[in-house]
PDB file of C-alpha atoms in Angstrom:
ATOM      1  CA  UNK X  27     -11.611  -8.252 -16.616  1.00 86.00           C
ATOM      2  CA  UNK X  28      -9.538  -6.884 -13.767  1.00 89.00           C
ATOM      3  CA  UNK X  29      -6.043  -7.244 -12.359  1.00 92.00           C
ATOM      4  CA  UNK X  30      -5.552  -7.020  -8.594  1.00 93.00           C
ATOM      5  CA  UNK X  31      -2.106  -6.640  -7.065  1.00 94.00           C
ATOM      6  CA  UNK X  32      -0.991  -8.012  -3.700  1.00 95.00           C
ATOM      7  CA  UNK X  33       2.363  -7.017  -2.243  1.00 94.00           C
ATOM      8  CA  UNK X  34       3.634  -9.106   0.646  1.00 91.00           C
ATOM      9  CA  UNK X  35       5.668  -7.776   3.555  1.00 88.00           C
ATOM     10  CA  UNK X  36       9.410  -8.315   3.955  1.00 86.00           C
ATOM     11  CA  UNK X  37       8.852 -11.841   5.245  1.00 88.00           C
ATOM     12  CA  UNK X  38       6.806 -12.640   2.122  1.00 90.00           C
ATOM     13  CA  UNK X  39       8.750 -10.698  -0.543  1.00 92.00           C
ATOM     14  CA  UNK X  40       6.500 -11.216  -3.546  1.00 95.00           C
ATOM     15  CA  UNK X  41       4.385  -8.904  -5.684  1.00 96.00           C
ATOM     16  CA  UNK X  42       1.506 -10.903  -7.107  1.00 96.00           C
ATOM     17  CA  UNK X  43      -1.053  -9.987  -9.741  1.00 97.00           C
ATOM     18  CA  UNK X  44      -4.326 -11.881  -9.875  1.00 96.00           C
ATOM     19  CA  UNK X  45      -6.751 -11.801 -12.780  1.00 95.00           C
ATOM     20  CA  UNK X  46     -10.528 -11.997 -12.347  1.00 93.00           C
ATOM     21  CA  UNK X  47     -13.224 -11.730 -15.031  1.00 91.00           C
ATOM     22  CA  UNK X  48     -15.124  -9.140 -12.938  1.00 86.00           C
ATOM     23  CA  UNK X  49     -14.526  -6.547 -10.219  1.00 82.00           C
ATOM     24  CA  UNK X  50     -16.603  -8.432  -7.655  1.00 82.00           C
ATOM     25  CA  UNK X  51     -15.169  -9.052  -4.203  1.00 78.00           C
ATOM     26  CA  UNK X  52     -15.170 -12.815  -4.867  1.00 83.00           C
ATOM     27  CA  UNK X  53     -11.708 -12.409  -6.399  1.00 87.00           C
ATOM     28  CA  UNK X  54      -9.949 -10.927  -3.338  1.00 89.00           C
ATOM     29  CA  UNK X  55     -11.899 -13.221  -0.999  1.00 87.00           C
ATOM     30  CA  UNK X  56     -10.770 -16.316  -2.881  1.00 89.00           C
ATOM     31  CA  UNK X  57      -7.186 -15.106  -3.249  1.00 91.00           C
ATOM     32  CA  UNK X  58      -6.765 -14.203   0.425  1.00 89.00           C
ATOM     33  CA  UNK X  59      -8.367 -17.458   1.575  1.00 88.00           C
ATOM     34  CA  UNK X  60      -7.627 -18.004   5.273  1.00 89.00           C
ATOM     35  CA  UNK X  61      -5.145 -15.110   5.489  1.00 91.00           C
ATOM     36  CA  UNK X  62      -4.862 -13.473   8.905  1.00 92.00           C
ATOM     37  CA  UNK X  63      -3.263 -10.067   9.300  1.00 92.00           C
ATOM     38  CA  UNK X  64      -3.507  -6.511   7.984  1.00 93.00           C
ATOM     39  CA  UNK X  65      -4.795  -5.648   4.528  1.00 93.00           C
ATOM     40  CA  UNK X  66      -3.707  -2.212   3.336  1.00 93.00           C
ATOM     41  CA  UNK X  67      -6.000  -1.040   0.546  1.00 90.00           C
ATOM     42  CA  UNK X  68      -8.345   1.737  -0.513  1.00 87.00           C
ATOM     43  CA  UNK X  69     -11.928   2.013   0.709  1.00 85.00           C
ATOM     44  CA  UNK X  70     -13.456   0.070  -2.198  1.00 83.00           C
ATOM     45  CA  UNK X  71     -16.743  -1.367  -0.920  1.00 79.00           C
ATOM     46  CA  UNK X  72     -15.964  -4.785  -2.375  1.00 76.00           C
ATOM     47  CA  UNK X  73     -13.391  -5.330   0.373  1.00 82.00           C
ATOM     48  CA  UNK X  74     -15.884  -4.872   3.207  1.00 79.00           C
ATOM     49  CA  UNK X  75     -16.893  -8.518   3.394  1.00 80.00           C
ATOM     50  CA  UNK X  76     -13.268  -9.526   3.845  1.00 87.00           C
ATOM     51  CA  UNK X  77     -13.070  -7.814   7.225  1.00 89.00           C
ATOM     52  CA  UNK X  78     -16.216  -9.331   8.745  1.00 85.00           C
ATOM     53  CA  UNK X  79     -14.510 -12.512   9.985  1.00 81.00           C
ATOM     54  CA  UNK X  80     -12.184 -10.518  12.241  1.00 85.00           C
ATOM     55  CA  UNK X  81      -9.075 -12.254  10.889  1.00 90.00           C
ATOM     56  CA  UNK X  82      -8.239  -9.549   8.355  1.00 92.00           C
ATOM     57  CA  UNK X  83      -7.634  -6.087   9.812  1.00 94.00           C
ATOM     58  CA  UNK X  84      -8.521  -3.115   7.620  1.00 94.00           C
ATOM     59  CA  UNK X  85      -5.838  -0.504   7.036  1.00 94.00           C
ATOM     60  CA  UNK X  86      -6.564   2.498   4.826  1.00 95.00           C
ATOM     61  CA  UNK X  87      -4.306   4.782   2.840  1.00 95.00           C
ATOM     62  CA  UNK X  88      -3.561   8.408   3.662  1.00 97.00           C
ATOM     63  CA  UNK X  89      -2.516   9.116   0.074  1.00 96.00           C
ATOM     64  CA  UNK X  90      -6.071   8.325  -1.027  1.00 95.00           C
ATOM     65  CA  UNK X  91      -7.467  10.628   1.662  1.00 96.00           C
ATOM     66  CA  UNK X  92      -5.051  13.386   0.717  1.00 97.00           C
ATOM     67  CA  UNK X  93      -6.080  13.181  -2.937  1.00 96.00           C
ATOM     68  CA  UNK X  94      -9.684  14.008  -2.031  1.00 97.00           C
ATOM     69  CA  UNK X  95      -8.666  17.205  -0.226  1.00 98.00           C
ATOM     70  CA  UNK X  96      -6.310  18.101  -3.058  1.00 97.00           C
ATOM     71  CA  UNK X  97      -9.187  17.807  -5.534  1.00 97.00           C
ATOM     72  CA  UNK X  98     -11.327  20.060  -3.314  1.00 97.00           C
ATOM     73  CA  UNK X  99      -8.937  23.025  -3.544  1.00 96.00           C
ATOM     74  CA  UNK X 100     -10.784  24.715  -6.398  1.00 95.00           C
ATOM     75  CA  UNK X 101     -14.075  24.895  -4.495  1.00 94.00           C
ATOM     76  CA  UNK X 102     -12.866  25.332  -0.895  1.00 96.00           C
ATOM     77  CA  UNK X 103      -9.287  26.531  -0.876  1.00 96.00           C
ATOM     78  CA  UNK X 104      -9.048  27.546   2.803  1.00 96.00           C
ATOM     79  CA  UNK X 105     -10.305  24.253   4.221  1.00 97.00           C
ATOM     80  CA  UNK X 106      -8.305  22.250   1.699  1.00 97.00           C
ATOM     81  CA  UNK X 107      -5.114  24.069   2.659  1.00 97.00           C
ATOM     82  CA  UNK X 108      -5.679  23.306   6.343  1.00 98.00           C
ATOM     83  CA  UNK X 109      -6.449  19.626   5.719  1.00 98.00           C
ATOM     84  CA  UNK X 110      -3.404  19.224   3.484  1.00 98.00           C
ATOM     85  CA  UNK X 111      -1.277  20.884   6.163  1.00 98.00           C
ATOM     86  CA  UNK X 112      -2.388  18.299   8.736  1.00 98.00           C
ATOM     87  CA  UNK X 113      -1.613  15.451   6.351  1.00 98.00           C
ATOM     88  CA  UNK X 114       1.736  17.006   5.486  1.00 98.00           C
ATOM     89  CA  UNK X 115       2.614  16.931   9.196  1.00 98.00           C
ATOM     90  CA  UNK X 116       1.795  13.198   9.303  1.00 98.00           C
ATOM     91  CA  UNK X 117       4.135  12.535   6.391  1.00 98.00           C
ATOM     92  CA  UNK X 118       6.830  14.680   7.984  1.00 98.00           C
ATOM     93  CA  UNK X 119       6.901  12.221  10.897  1.00 98.00           C
ATOM     94  CA  UNK X 120       7.408   9.367   8.399  1.00 98.00           C
ATOM     95  CA  UNK X 121      10.310  11.189   6.740  1.00 97.00           C
ATOM     96  CA  UNK X 122      11.931  11.888  10.093  1.00 97.00           C
ATOM     97  CA  UNK X 123      11.714   8.205  10.995  1.00 97.00           C
ATOM     98  CA  UNK X 124      13.422   7.172   7.753  1.00 96.00           C
ATOM     99  CA  UNK X 125      16.137   9.800   8.204  1.00 96.00           C
ATOM    100  CA  UNK X 126      16.866   8.637  11.763  1.00 96.00           C
ATOM    101  CA  UNK X 127      16.968   5.018  10.602  1.00 95.00           C
ATOM    102  CA  UNK X 128      19.414   5.763   7.772  1.00 94.00           C
ATOM    103  CA  UNK X 129      21.755   7.718  10.062  1.00 93.00           C
ATOM    104  CA  UNK X 130      22.171   4.852  12.535  1.00 91.00           C
ATOM    105  CA  UNK X 131      21.541   1.710  10.464  1.00 86.00           C
ATOM    106  CA  UNK X 132      25.256   0.911  10.078  1.00 83.00           C
ATOM    107  CA  UNK X 133      25.975   1.357  13.784  1.00 86.00           C
ATOM    108  CA  UNK X 134      26.215  -1.474  16.246  1.00 83.00           C
ATOM    109  CA  UNK X 135      22.939  -2.007  18.055  1.00 84.00           C
ATOM    110  CA  UNK X 136      21.024  -0.051  15.422  1.00 89.00           C
ATOM    111  CA  UNK X 137      17.276   0.131  15.874  1.00 93.00           C
ATOM    112  CA  UNK X 138      14.875  -1.103  13.218  1.00 94.00           C
ATOM    113  CA  UNK X 139      12.804   1.262  11.124  1.00 95.00           C
ATOM    114  CA  UNK X 140       9.681  -0.208  12.727  1.00 95.00           C
ATOM    115  CA  UNK X 141      10.923   0.652  16.206  1.00 96.00           C
ATOM    116  CA  UNK X 142      11.772   4.217  15.237  1.00 97.00           C
ATOM    117  CA  UNK X 143       8.511   4.737  13.381  1.00 97.00           C
ATOM    118  CA  UNK X 144       6.427   3.442  16.272  1.00 97.00           C
ATOM    119  CA  UNK X 145       8.178   5.732  18.749  1.00 97.00           C
ATOM    120  CA  UNK X 146       7.759   8.858  16.618  1.00 98.00           C
ATOM    121  CA  UNK X 147       4.183   8.026  15.671  1.00 98.00           C
ATOM    122  CA  UNK X 148       3.196   7.600  19.291  1.00 97.00           C
ATOM    123  CA  UNK X 149       4.992  10.818  20.190  1.00 97.00           C
ATOM    124  CA  UNK X 150       3.785  12.995  17.302  1.00 98.00           C
ATOM    125  CA  UNK X 151       1.366  11.338  14.866  1.00 98.00           C
ATOM    126  CA  UNK X 152      -1.239  10.328  17.463  1.00 98.00           C
ATOM    127  CA  UNK X 153      -1.527  13.949  18.626  1.00 98.00           C
ATOM    128  CA  UNK X 154      -1.770  15.230  15.026  1.00 98.00           C
ATOM    129  CA  UNK X 155      -4.470  12.685  14.238  1.00 98.00           C
ATOM    130  CA  UNK X 156      -6.507  13.678  17.288  1.00 98.00           C
ATOM    131  CA  UNK X 157      -6.344  17.365  16.374  1.00 98.00           C
ATOM    132  CA  UNK X 158      -7.127  16.634  12.728  1.00 98.00           C
ATOM    133  CA  UNK X 159     -10.198  14.583  13.658  1.00 98.00           C
ATOM    134  CA  UNK X 160     -11.483  17.370  15.903  1.00 97.00           C
ATOM    135  CA  UNK X 161     -10.966  19.884  13.078  1.00 97.00           C
ATOM    136  CA  UNK X 162     -12.778  17.645  10.585  1.00 98.00           C
ATOM    137  CA  UNK X 163     -15.770  17.284  12.888  1.00 97.00           C
ATOM    138  CA  UNK X 164     -15.952  21.041  13.407  1.00 97.00           C
ATOM    139  CA  UNK X 165     -15.953  21.622   9.632  1.00 97.00           C
ATOM    140  CA  UNK X 166     -18.704  19.047   9.206  1.00 96.00           C
ATOM    141  CA  UNK X 167     -20.791  20.644  11.979  1.00 95.00           C
ATOM    142  CA  UNK X 168     -19.981  24.211  10.962  1.00 95.00           C
ATOM    143  CA  UNK X 169     -18.689  25.378  14.358  1.00 94.00           C
ATOM    144  CA  UNK X 170     -15.344  26.627  15.619  1.00 93.00           C
ATOM    145  CA  UNK X 171     -13.329  25.379  18.618  1.00 91.00           C
ATOM    146  CA  UNK X 172     -15.533  27.464  20.924  1.00 92.00           C
ATOM    147  CA  UNK X 173     -18.751  26.061  19.523  1.00 91.00           C
ATOM    148  CA  UNK X 174     -19.587  29.246  17.587  1.00 94.00           C
ATOM    149  CA  UNK X 175     -20.898  29.038  13.982  1.00 95.00           C
ATOM    150  CA  UNK X 176     -18.240  29.263  11.314  1.00 94.00           C
ATOM    151  CA  UNK X 177     -18.586  32.304   8.991  1.00 93.00           C
ATOM    152  CA  UNK X 178     -18.375  30.007   5.967  1.00 91.00           C
ATOM    153  CA  UNK X 179     -20.832  27.525   7.482  1.00 93.00           C
ATOM    154  CA  UNK X 180     -20.494  23.733   7.467  1.00 95.00           C
ATOM    155  CA  UNK X 181     -18.958  21.892   4.552  1.00 95.00           C
ATOM    156  CA  UNK X 182     -21.857  20.796   2.367  1.00 94.00           C
ATOM    157  CA  UNK X 183     -22.052  16.970   2.370  1.00 93.00           C
ATOM    158  CA  UNK X 184     -22.184  16.683  -1.434  1.00 94.00           C
ATOM    159  CA  UNK X 185     -19.432  19.218  -2.104  1.00 96.00           C
ATOM    160  CA  UNK X 186     -15.896  17.989  -2.872  1.00 97.00           C
ATOM    161  CA  UNK X 187     -14.800  19.140   0.588  1.00 97.00           C
ATOM    162  CA  UNK X 188     -17.802  17.559   2.275  1.00 97.00           C
ATOM    163  CA  UNK X 189     -17.116  14.250   0.552  1.00 97.00           C
ATOM    164  CA  UNK X 190     -13.437  14.412   1.556  1.00 97.00           C
ATOM    165  CA  UNK X 191     -14.350  15.085   5.190  1.00 98.00           C
ATOM    166  CA  UNK X 192     -16.983  12.341   5.277  1.00 97.00           C
ATOM    167  CA  UNK X 193     -14.544   9.884   3.684  1.00 96.00           C
ATOM    168  CA  UNK X 194     -12.078  10.463   6.514  1.00 97.00           C
ATOM    169  CA  UNK X 195     -14.599  10.486   9.364  1.00 97.00           C
ATOM    170  CA  UNK X 196     -16.406   7.389   8.092  1.00 95.00           C
ATOM    171  CA  UNK X 197     -13.090   5.535   7.853  1.00 95.00           C
ATOM    172  CA  UNK X 198     -11.217   7.099  10.774  1.00 97.00           C
ATOM    173  CA  UNK X 199     -10.169   3.946  12.728  1.00 96.00           C
ATOM    174  CA  UNK X 200      -8.567   2.178   9.715  1.00 96.00           C
ATOM    175  CA  UNK X 201      -6.924   5.446   8.664  1.00 97.00           C
ATOM    176  CA  UNK X 202      -5.310   5.811  12.104  1.00 97.00           C
ATOM    177  CA  UNK X 203      -4.395   2.151  12.577  1.00 97.00           C
ATOM    178  CA  UNK X 204      -0.937   2.536  10.997  1.00 97.00           C
ATOM    179  CA  UNK X 205       0.186   4.555  14.031  1.00 97.00           C
ATOM    180  CA  UNK X 206      -0.245   1.525  16.307  1.00 96.00           C
ATOM    181  CA  UNK X 207       2.443  -0.591  14.617  1.00 96.00           C
ATOM    182  CA  UNK X 208       5.792   0.513  13.204  1.00 96.00           C
ATOM    183  CA  UNK X 209       5.720  -2.280  10.627  1.00 94.00           C
ATOM    184  CA  UNK X 210       2.690  -0.709   8.933  1.00 95.00           C
ATOM    185  CA  UNK X 211       3.001   1.978   6.267  1.00 96.00           C
ATOM    186  CA  UNK X 212       1.078   5.227   6.216  1.00 97.00           C
ATOM    187  CA  UNK X 213      -0.186   4.503   2.687  1.00 96.00           C
ATOM    188  CA  UNK X 214      -0.252   1.775   0.069  1.00 93.00           C
ATOM    189  CA  UNK X 215       1.585   3.775  -2.582  1.00 93.00           C
ATOM    190  CA  UNK X 216       3.906   0.832  -3.233  1.00 92.00           C
ATOM    191  CA  UNK X 217       0.963  -1.235  -4.445  1.00 92.00           C
ATOM    192  CA  UNK X 218      -0.376   1.752  -6.386  1.00 91.00           C
ATOM    193  CA  UNK X 219       2.932   2.027  -8.229  1.00 93.00           C
ATOM    194  CA  UNK X 220       2.686  -1.642  -9.176  1.00 94.00           C
ATOM    195  CA  UNK X 221      -0.588  -0.887 -10.954  1.00 92.00           C
ATOM    196  CA  UNK X 222       0.869   1.996 -12.962  1.00 91.00           C
ATOM    197  CA  UNK X 223       2.448  -0.207 -15.675  1.00 89.00           C
ATOM    198  CA  UNK X 224      -0.925  -1.891 -16.118  1.00 89.00           C
ATOM    199  CA  UNK X 225      -2.733   1.425 -16.543  1.00 88.00           C
ATOM    200  CA  UNK X 226      -0.102   2.738 -18.976  1.00 88.00           C
ATOM    201  CA  UNK X 227       0.206  -0.513 -20.914  1.00 85.00           C
ATOM    202  CA  UNK X 228      -3.544  -0.869 -21.262  1.00 83.00           C
ATOM    203  CA  UNK X 229      -3.458   2.000 -23.744  1.00 84.00           C
ATOM    204  CA  UNK X 230      -1.140  -0.093 -25.928  1.00 85.00           C
ATOM    205  CA  UNK X 231      -2.591  -3.588 -25.795  1.00 83.00           C
ATOM    206  CA  UNK X 232      -6.224  -2.606 -25.038  1.00 82.00           C
ATOM    207  CA  UNK X 233      -7.412  -6.207 -24.452  1.00 84.00           C
ATOM    208  CA  UNK X 234      -6.109  -9.469 -22.991  1.00 85.00           C
ATOM    209  CA  UNK X 235      -8.089 -11.351 -25.612  1.00 87.00           C
ATOM    210  CA  UNK X 236      -9.585 -13.876 -23.205  1.00 92.00           C
ATOM    211  CA  UNK X 237      -9.812 -14.817 -19.536  1.00 93.00           C
ATOM    212  CA  UNK X 238      -7.001 -17.286 -20.120  1.00 95.00           C
ATOM    213  CA  UNK X 239      -4.879 -14.486 -21.584  1.00 93.00           C
ATOM    214  CA  UNK X 240      -5.585 -12.369 -18.504  1.00 93.00           C
ATOM    215  CA  UNK X 241      -4.506 -15.166 -16.161  1.00 95.00           C
ATOM    216  CA  UNK X 242      -1.309 -15.704 -18.169  1.00 95.00           C
ATOM    217  CA  UNK X 243      -0.533 -11.987 -18.100  1.00 93.00           C
ATOM    218  CA  UNK X 244      -1.020 -11.964 -14.304  1.00 95.00           C
ATOM    219  CA  UNK X 245       1.602 -14.707 -13.910  1.00 95.00           C
ATOM    220  CA  UNK X 246       4.109 -12.894 -16.109  1.00 94.00           C
ATOM    221  CA  UNK X 247       3.520  -9.546 -14.406  1.00 95.00           C
ATOM    222  CA  UNK X 248       3.999 -11.258 -11.027  1.00 96.00           C
ATOM    223  CA  UNK X 249       7.369 -12.718 -12.023  1.00 95.00           C
ATOM    224  CA  UNK X 250       8.599  -9.441 -13.494  1.00 95.00           C
ATOM    225  CA  UNK X 251       7.407  -7.274 -10.588  1.00 96.00           C
ATOM    226  CA  UNK X 252       8.915  -9.632  -8.004  1.00 96.00           C
ATOM    227  CA  UNK X 253      12.198  -9.781  -9.911  1.00 96.00           C
ATOM    228  CA  UNK X 254      12.354  -5.982  -9.916  1.00 95.00           C
ATOM    229  CA  UNK X 255      11.518  -5.936  -6.227  1.00 94.00           C
ATOM    230  CA  UNK X 256      14.684  -7.961  -5.639  1.00 94.00           C
ATOM    231  CA  UNK X 257      16.672  -5.674  -7.951  1.00 94.00           C
ATOM    232  CA  UNK X 258      17.085  -8.342 -10.627  1.00 95.00           C
ATOM    233  CA  UNK X 259      17.160  -7.830 -14.373  1.00 95.00           C
ATOM    234  CA  UNK X 260      13.797  -9.399 -15.328  1.00 94.00           C
ATOM    235  CA  UNK X 261      15.050 -10.378 -18.786  1.00 95.00           C
ATOM    236  CA  UNK X 262      18.130 -12.136 -17.413  1.00 94.00           C
ATOM    237  CA  UNK X 263      16.036 -13.839 -14.749  1.00 95.00           C
ATOM    238  CA  UNK X 264      13.354 -15.104 -17.140  1.00 94.00           C
ATOM    239  CA  UNK X 265      15.884 -16.171 -19.770  1.00 95.00           C
ATOM    240  CA  UNK X 266      17.712 -18.318 -17.225  1.00 94.00           C
ATOM    241  CA  UNK X 267      14.556 -19.793 -15.688  1.00 93.00           C
ATOM    242  CA  UNK X 268      12.976 -20.633 -19.040  1.00 93.00           C
ATOM    243  CA  UNK X 269      16.187 -22.321 -20.171  1.00 93.00           C
ATOM    244  CA  UNK X 270      16.350 -24.503 -17.038  1.00 90.00           C
ATOM    245  CA  UNK X 271      12.768 -25.156 -16.067  1.00 90.00           C
ATOM    246  CA  UNK X 272      12.184 -28.216 -18.277  1.00 90.00           C
ATOM    247  CA  UNK X 273      14.919 -30.130 -16.443  1.00 91.00           C
ATOM    248  CA  UNK X 274      14.275 -28.649 -13.014  1.00 91.00           C
ATOM    249  CA  UNK X 275      12.896 -30.997 -10.307  1.00 91.00           C
ATOM    250  CA  UNK X 276       9.197 -30.297  -9.819  1.00 90.00           C
ATOM    251  CA  UNK X 277       9.527 -30.622  -6.033  1.00 91.00           C
ATOM    252  CA  UNK X 278      12.094 -27.794  -6.000  1.00 91.00           C
ATOM    253  CA  UNK X 279      10.211 -25.327  -8.159  1.00 90.00           C
ATOM    254  CA  UNK X 280      10.303 -22.706  -5.386  1.00 91.00           C
ATOM    255  CA  UNK X 281      14.062 -22.361  -5.867  1.00 92.00           C
ATOM    256  CA  UNK X 282      13.316 -20.602  -9.165  1.00 93.00           C
ATOM    257  CA  UNK X 283      11.358 -17.827  -7.470  1.00 93.00           C
ATOM    258  CA  UNK X 284      13.187 -14.487  -7.753  1.00 94.00           C
ATOM    259  CA  UNK X 285      14.186 -14.199  -4.091  1.00 92.00           C
ATOM    260  CA  UNK X 286      15.631 -17.750  -4.121  1.00 92.00           C
ATOM    261  CA  UNK X 287      17.145 -17.508  -7.597  1.00 91.00           C
ATOM    262  CA  UNK X 288      19.369 -14.585  -6.637  1.00 83.00           C
ATOM    263  CA  UNK X 289      20.908 -16.464  -3.697  1.00 81.00           C
ATOM    264  CA  UNK X 290      24.354 -18.053  -4.345  1.00 71.00           C
ATOM    265  CA  UNK X 291      23.985 -21.727  -5.217  1.00 61.00           C
ATOM    266  CA  UNK X 292      25.936 -24.404  -3.330  1.00 56.00           C
ATOM    267  CA  UNK X 293      29.077 -25.662  -5.050  1.00 47.00           C
ATOM    268  CA  UNK X 294      27.492 -29.052  -5.728  1.00 43.00           C
ATOM    269  CA  UNK X 295      24.594 -27.408  -7.495  1.00 48.00           C
ATOM    270  CA  UNK X 296      26.914 -25.318  -9.640  1.00 43.00           C
ATOM    271  CA  UNK X 297      28.886 -28.390 -10.634  1.00 42.00           C
ATOM    272  CA  UNK X 298      25.775 -30.353 -11.532  1.00 42.00           C
ATOM    273  CA  UNK X 299      24.479 -27.453 -13.623  1.00 49.00           C
ATOM    274  CA  UNK X 300      27.734 -27.234 -15.526  1.00 39.00           C
TER     275      UNK X 300
END
């Protein structure tokens, strides 16, 4: 069995886990349905079929790319250091954008984080990406900027560094796509963090017991993760919802979702509840 996590944007503020009996791409394809927009994920081959209809735009994660160069340090320290330096510069632009946003967010006429990120990415990140791509291609070909052979030769395709370089070059457009839209993140670390409790907990519970148990766990994880996303106490939220759900109108079930539950209720609703 497998749990997949989907984290919506700010207009769809939910963190949803979905259980499937296998790791096949049928699970994400069925879950996403007729979704149109960006999908920020890793380069797992099972996602490839999702992008063929042109409605879902592939967006890859720089944290995943960075990890491959980090792992190559033991066998090719000089190249790894240079690659990590390029990626560090990309993340420095992201930090600067957040710092600028925080400094002016309380001011009248404040700009959105997306606006600031787009401006800085177009000014700085695009240039860094272009230089990084050129460097990667030179390391793959084994030549310097003047076309002369590198003393250390090309990065061997099956070496850790060669695999890291090929990963980036083979996925370059989706890796760079974040720079074209300030609403897009540079990585999908938020979704990765949502999987951490699953990986840690798996050592404790080992099995779901059945496919039905996996589906039930996915629902509970979704409620808890979304409650935390809205800075709610999951225990207080679930205790209240479970106490009220048997009498709650079925056609208003969405009002019990975490983002709706935390909103102040109208006076009439409070009186009827009491």
